[in-house]
Amino acid sequence: MQARQSSLRVGTLGFIGFGEAGMAFAAGLLDDDCHKGAWDVVAFDIRTHEKGNQRRKKLADYENAGVAAAESAQICASESQAVFSLVTADQALDAALDTAPRINRGSLYLDCNSCAPDTKKKAAALIQAAGGRYVDVAIMAPVYPDLHKTPVLISGEHAHAALEFMTSLGMQARLVSGGVGAAAAIKLIRSVMIKGQEALLAECLLAGTRAGVADLVLDSLAATFPETDWKQRSDYALSRMMKHGLRRAAEMDEATLCLNGLGVNNPMAQATAIWQREIGELHLTRNECSGLSGTDKILAAMQARRSERRTSP
């Protein structure tokens, strides 16, 4: 597929990783009236190297978004004036390693992945040794409905240049003091609370379901914290874990590394990673498991998965 052409064309934006965040950012940037048609977008996602339905689905994502498909991270970087890295946290360093050999000198490399500060510093060393300008970017809210205007924090040696560039794209970036890793630390320490609350709700609700008292537990929580709709919040938390649990588990693994680096004990971060991963690995959908009745299906799927593990050679 050919990238869109325009007489107002400024250049090409590259996306390494084209999942939920990548697609949201690209959609917003391409449809923003302030610079519509000014930028082409080229994307590479590792799923295009898979066989069968996964590859077909990702190629369809490119086509539906109106972006060009690159065959590798290196090709994507070589065709771009700025690169957004939006992979899973456990793939972020590999993405930088793959991208670095072909990144254009002076190109901004906007690492939007939820990685530990030390991981981002390693990625920065790779990109900057190759002549790129690395920026630590932390996405601070869900990417829908705000798309590319979702609030982000940025830090690092090239953060001022990135702020000017991202603002020109209509993005909502805020500079934080400190080098590479400062924005990441804020995001990951916050995630201990945000993702940890999801894990707490999952553990509470699943235990309540197994004991036959889930409704009573939620009613009790509502009496103590009347400002919160606990049924809605619990359903939302479980739906996010089902859809994004594996990605969030990788993020919480990085949060554990972050806290280890600070010398802070982190049993909550570790437990959150376990819960996010366990529910994410079930590959259930919100439609299958909405409401309290859905927790029975989650418990059944968890039990079946544990039985499979026990019987596997």
Coordinates of C-alpha atoms in Angstrom, one line a residue:
M1 CA 0.0 0.0 0.0
Q2 CA 1.3 3.5 -0.8
A3 CA 1.3 6.2 1.8
R4 CA -1.1 9.1 1.2
Q5 CA 0.4 12.0 -0.7
S6 CA -0.3 15.7 -0.3
S7 CA 0.9 19.0 -1.7
L8 CA 1.2 20.2 1.9
R9 CA 3.3 17.2 2.8
V10 CA 5.8 17.9 5.6
G11 CA 7.3 14.4 5.9
T12 CA 6.7 10.9 7.3
L13 CA 6.0 9.8 10.8
G14 CA 7.1 6.3 11.7
F15 CA 5.3 3.9 14.1
I16 CA 7.2 1.0 15.5
G17 CA 4.3 -1.1 17.0
F18 CA 0.8 -0.6 15.7
G19 CA -1.5 -1.9 18.4
E20 CA -4.1 0.2 20.3
A21 CA -1.9 3.1 21.1
G22 CA -0.2 3.2 17.7
M23 CA -3.5 3.1 15.9
A24 CA -5.0 5.8 18.1
F25 CA -2.1 8.2 17.7
A26 CA -2.0 7.6 13.9
A27 CA -5.8 8.1 13.6
G28 CA -5.7 11.4 15.5
L29 CA -2.6 12.7 13.7
L30 CA -4.0 11.9 10.2
D31 CA -7.4 13.3 10.9
D32 CA -6.4 16.5 12.8
D33 CA -7.8 19.4 10.8
C34 CA -4.8 21.6 11.8
H35 CA -2.4 19.6 9.7
K36 CA -4.5 17.1 7.7
G37 CA -2.6 15.8 4.8
A38 CA 0.7 17.3 6.0
W39 CA 2.2 14.0 7.2
D40 CA 2.4 10.5 5.8
V41 CA 2.6 7.6 8.2
V42 CA 4.5 4.4 7.9
A43 CA 4.2 1.6 10.4
F44 CA 5.8 -1.7 11.3
D45 CA 4.3 -4.2 13.8
I46 CA 5.9 -7.5 14.6
R47 CA 2.6 -9.2 14.1
T48 CA 3.1 -8.8 10.3
H49 CA 5.8 -11.4 10.6
E50 CA 3.4 -14.0 12.0
K51 CA 1.5 -16.4 9.8
G52 CA -2.2 -16.7 9.0
N53 CA -4.9 -14.6 10.6
Q54 CA -2.6 -12.5 12.8
R55 CA -0.7 -11.2 9.8
R56 CA -3.9 -10.6 7.8
K57 CA -5.5 -8.7 10.6
K58 CA -2.5 -6.4 11.0
L59 CA -2.3 -5.7 7.3
A60 CA -6.0 -4.8 7.4
D61 CA -5.2 -2.5 10.4
Y62 CA -2.7 -0.6 8.2
E63 CA -5.1 -0.3 5.3
N64 CA -8.0 0.8 7.4
A65 CA -5.8 3.4 9.1
G66 CA -4.5 4.7 5.8
V67 CA -0.9 4.1 6.6
A68 CA 1.9 2.5 4.7
A69 CA 3.2 -0.9 5.9
A70 CA 7.0 -1.3 6.4
E71 CA 8.5 -4.8 6.3
S72 CA 10.8 -4.1 9.2
A73 CA 11.6 -1.6 12.0
Q74 CA 14.7 -0.5 10.1
I75 CA 12.8 0.3 6.9
C76 CA 10.2 2.2 9.0
A77 CA 12.9 4.3 10.7
S78 CA 14.8 5.0 7.5
E79 CA 11.7 6.5 5.8
S80 CA 10.7 8.7 8.8
Q81 CA 11.6 12.1 10.1
A82 CA 10.4 11.1 13.6
V83 CA 9.7 7.7 15.1
F84 CA 7.1 6.7 17.7
S85 CA 7.9 3.5 19.5
L86 CA 4.7 2.0 20.8
V87 CA 5.4 -1.7 21.5
T88 CA 4.9 -3.8 24.6
A89 CA 7.2 -2.9 27.5
D90 CA 9.1 -6.2 27.2
Q91 CA 9.8 -5.5 23.5
A92 CA 10.9 -1.8 23.9
L93 CA 14.6 -2.4 24.1
D94 CA 14.5 -4.9 21.2
A95 CA 12.6 -2.2 19.2
A96 CA 15.4 0.3 19.8
L97 CA 18.0 -2.2 18.9
D98 CA 16.3 -3.0 15.6
T99 CA 15.6 0.6 14.8
A100 CA 19.0 2.2 15.6
P101 CA 21.0 1.0 12.5
R102 CA 18.7 2.8 10.1
I103 CA 17.4 5.8 12.0
N104 CA 18.0 9.1 10.2
R105 CA 20.6 11.4 11.9
G106 CA 18.8 13.9 14.0
S107 CA 15.4 12.1 13.9
L108 CA 13.4 12.1 17.1
Y109 CA 12.9 8.7 18.6
L110 CA 9.8 9.0 20.9
D111 CA 9.9 6.0 23.2
C112 CA 6.3 5.9 24.5
N113 CA 6.7 2.5 26.1
S114 CA 6.0 1.8 29.8
C115 CA 9.6 0.8 30.7
A116 CA 11.8 1.1 33.8
P117 CA 14.2 4.1 33.8
D118 CA 17.2 1.8 33.3
T119 CA 15.5 0.1 30.3
K120 CA 14.9 3.5 28.7
K121 CA 18.5 4.6 29.4
K122 CA 19.8 1.5 27.6
A123 CA 17.4 2.2 24.6
A124 CA 18.6 5.9 24.6
A125 CA 22.2 4.8 24.4
L126 CA 21.5 2.7 21.3
I127 CA 19.5 5.4 19.5
Q128 CA 21.8 8.3 20.3
A129 CA 24.9 6.3 19.3
A130 CA 23.3 5.9 15.9
G131 CA 22.7 9.6 15.6
G132 CA 19.0 9.7 16.6
R133 CA 17.5 12.0 19.3
Y134 CA 16.0 9.8 22.0
V135 CA 13.0 11.1 24.1
D136 CA 11.5 9.4 27.1
V137 CA 7.7 9.7 26.7
A138 CA 5.1 8.5 29.2
I139 CA 1.5 8.1 28.2
M140 CA -0.6 9.2 31.2
A141 CA -4.1 8.2 30.3
P142 CA -6.1 5.7 28.1
V143 CA -5.6 6.7 24.4
Y144 CA -9.3 6.7 23.7
P145 CA -11.1 9.0 23.2
D146 CA -8.4 11.6 23.0
L147 CA -6.1 9.8 20.5
H148 CA -2.9 11.8 19.8
K149 CA -4.1 14.4 22.3
T150 CA -3.8 12.0 25.2
P151 CA -1.7 13.7 27.9
V152 CA 2.0 12.6 27.9
L153 CA 5.1 13.5 29.9
I154 CA 8.5 13.9 28.2
S155 CA 12.0 14.0 29.6
G156 CA 15.6 13.8 28.5
E157 CA 18.3 15.7 26.7
H158 CA 16.1 16.3 23.6
A159 CA 12.8 16.8 25.4
H160 CA 12.6 20.6 24.5
A161 CA 12.9 19.8 20.8
A162 CA 10.3 17.1 21.2
L163 CA 8.0 19.4 23.1
E164 CA 8.1 21.9 20.2
F165 CA 7.6 19.1 17.6
M166 CA 4.8 17.3 19.5
T167 CA 3.0 20.6 20.1
S168 CA 3.1 21.3 16.4
L169 CA 1.3 18.0 15.9
G170 CA -1.5 19.0 18.3
M171 CA -0.2 16.6 21.0
Q172 CA -0.6 17.4 24.7
A173 CA 3.0 17.0 26.0
R174 CA 4.4 18.3 29.2
L175 CA 8.1 18.6 30.0
V176 CA 9.3 17.1 33.3
S177 CA 12.7 17.9 34.8
G178 CA 15.4 15.2 34.8
G179 CA 17.0 13.1 32.2
V180 CA 15.9 10.0 30.4
G181 CA 13.9 7.9 32.9
A182 CA 12.2 10.7 34.7
A183 CA 9.0 10.5 32.8
A184 CA 9.1 6.7 33.0
A185 CA 9.5 6.8 36.7
I186 CA 6.4 8.9 37.2
K187 CA 4.3 6.6 34.9
L188 CA 5.5 3.4 36.5
I189 CA 5.2 4.5 40.1
R190 CA 1.7 5.7 39.3
S191 CA 0.9 2.3 37.7
V192 CA 1.5 0.6 41.0
M193 CA -1.7 2.4 42.1
I194 CA -3.7 2.3 38.9
K195 CA -3.0 -1.2 37.7
G196 CA -2.8 -2.4 41.4
Q197 CA -6.4 -1.2 41.9
E198 CA -7.5 -3.3 39.0
A199 CA -5.7 -6.4 40.5
L200 CA -7.2 -5.7 43.9
L201 CA -10.7 -5.5 42.4
A202 CA -10.2 -8.7 40.4
E203 CA -9.0 -10.6 43.5
C204 CA -11.8 -9.2 45.6
L205 CA -14.6 -9.8 43.1
L206 CA -13.4 -13.3 42.0
A207 CA -13.1 -14.4 45.7
G208 CA -16.5 -12.9 46.4
T209 CA -18.0 -14.8 43.4
R210 CA -16.4 -18.1 44.5
A211 CA -17.8 -17.5 48.1
G212 CA -21.2 -16.5 46.7
V213 CA -21.1 -13.0 48.4
A214 CA -19.9 -10.7 45.5
D215 CA -23.0 -8.6 45.5
L216 CA -22.9 -8.1 49.3
V217 CA -19.2 -7.2 49.1
L218 CA -19.9 -4.6 46.4
D219 CA -22.8 -3.2 48.4
S220 CA -20.6 -2.9 51.4
L221 CA -18.0 -1.1 49.4
A222 CA -20.7 1.3 48.1
A223 CA -21.8 2.1 51.6
T224 CA -18.2 2.9 52.6
F225 CA -17.3 4.8 49.4
P226 CA -20.7 6.0 48.0
E227 CA -19.0 8.2 45.4
T228 CA -17.9 5.2 43.5
D229 CA -20.0 2.9 41.3
W230 CA -18.3 -0.3 42.4
K231 CA -20.2 -2.6 40.0
Q232 CA -19.3 -0.5 37.0
R233 CA -15.7 0.0 38.2
S234 CA -15.2 -3.7 38.8
D235 CA -16.6 -4.6 35.4
Y236 CA -14.4 -2.0 33.7
A237 CA -11.3 -3.2 35.6
L238 CA -11.8 -6.8 34.6
S239 CA -12.5 -5.9 31.0
R240 CA -9.3 -3.9 30.8
M241 CA -7.4 -6.8 32.3
M242 CA -8.9 -9.3 29.8
K243 CA -8.0 -7.1 26.8
H244 CA -4.7 -5.7 27.9
G245 CA -3.5 -7.9 30.8
L246 CA -0.5 -9.3 29.0
R247 CA 0.7 -5.8 28.0
R248 CA 0.0 -4.5 31.5
A249 CA 1.8 -7.4 33.1
A250 CA 4.9 -6.5 31.1
E251 CA 4.5 -2.9 32.3
M252 CA 4.3 -4.1 35.9
D253 CA 7.4 -6.2 35.5
E254 CA 9.1 -3.0 34.5
A255 CA 7.5 -1.2 37.5
T256 CA 9.1 -3.9 39.7
L257 CA 12.5 -3.2 38.1
C258 CA 11.9 0.5 38.7
L259 CA 11.2 0.0 42.4
N260 CA 14.1 -2.4 42.8
G261 CA 16.3 0.3 41.4
L262 CA 15.0 2.7 44.1
G263 CA 15.5 0.2 46.8
V264 CA 11.8 -0.1 47.6
N265 CA 10.2 -3.4 48.3
N266 CA 7.5 -4.1 45.7
P267 CA 5.2 -7.1 46.6
M268 CA 2.2 -5.1 45.3
A269 CA 3.8 -4.5 41.9
Q270 CA 4.8 -8.2 41.6
A271 CA 1.3 -9.4 42.6
T272 CA -0.3 -7.0 40.2
A273 CA 1.9 -8.4 37.4
I274 CA 0.7 -11.9 38.3
W275 CA -3.0 -11.0 38.2
Q276 CA -2.7 -9.0 35.0
R277 CA -0.9 -11.8 33.3
E278 CA -3.2 -14.6 34.6
I279 CA -6.3 -12.9 33.4
G280 CA -4.8 -11.6 30.1
E281 CA -3.6 -15.2 29.3
L282 CA -7.3 -16.3 29.3
H283 CA -7.9 -14.4 26.0
L284 CA -11.5 -13.8 27.0
T285 CA -13.6 -10.8 25.8
R286 CA -15.8 -8.3 27.6
N287 CA -18.9 -9.6 25.8
E288 CA -18.2 -13.1 27.1
C289 CA -17.7 -12.0 30.7
S290 CA -19.6 -8.8 31.4
G291 CA -21.2 -8.2 34.8
L292 CA -21.0 -10.4 37.8
S293 CA -22.2 -13.4 35.9
G294 CA -19.0 -13.1 33.9
T295 CA -16.8 -13.7 36.9
D296 CA -18.0 -17.3 37.0
K297 CA -16.7 -17.7 33.4
I298 CA -13.4 -16.1 34.4
L299 CA -13.1 -18.5 37.4
A300 CA -13.9 -21.5 35.2
A301 CA -11.4 -20.5 32.6
M302 CA -8.7 -20.0 35.3
Q303 CA -9.5 -23.4 36.7
A304 CA -9.3 -25.0 33.3
R305 CA -6.0 -23.4 32.6
R306 CA -4.5 -24.5 35.9
S307 CA -5.7 -28.1 35.2
E308 CA -4.0 -28.0 31.8
R309 CA -0.7 -26.9 33.4
R310 CA -0.9 -29.7 35.9
T311 CA -1.5 -32.3 33.2
S312 CA 1.1 -31.0 30.7
P313 CA 4.2 -33.1 30.4

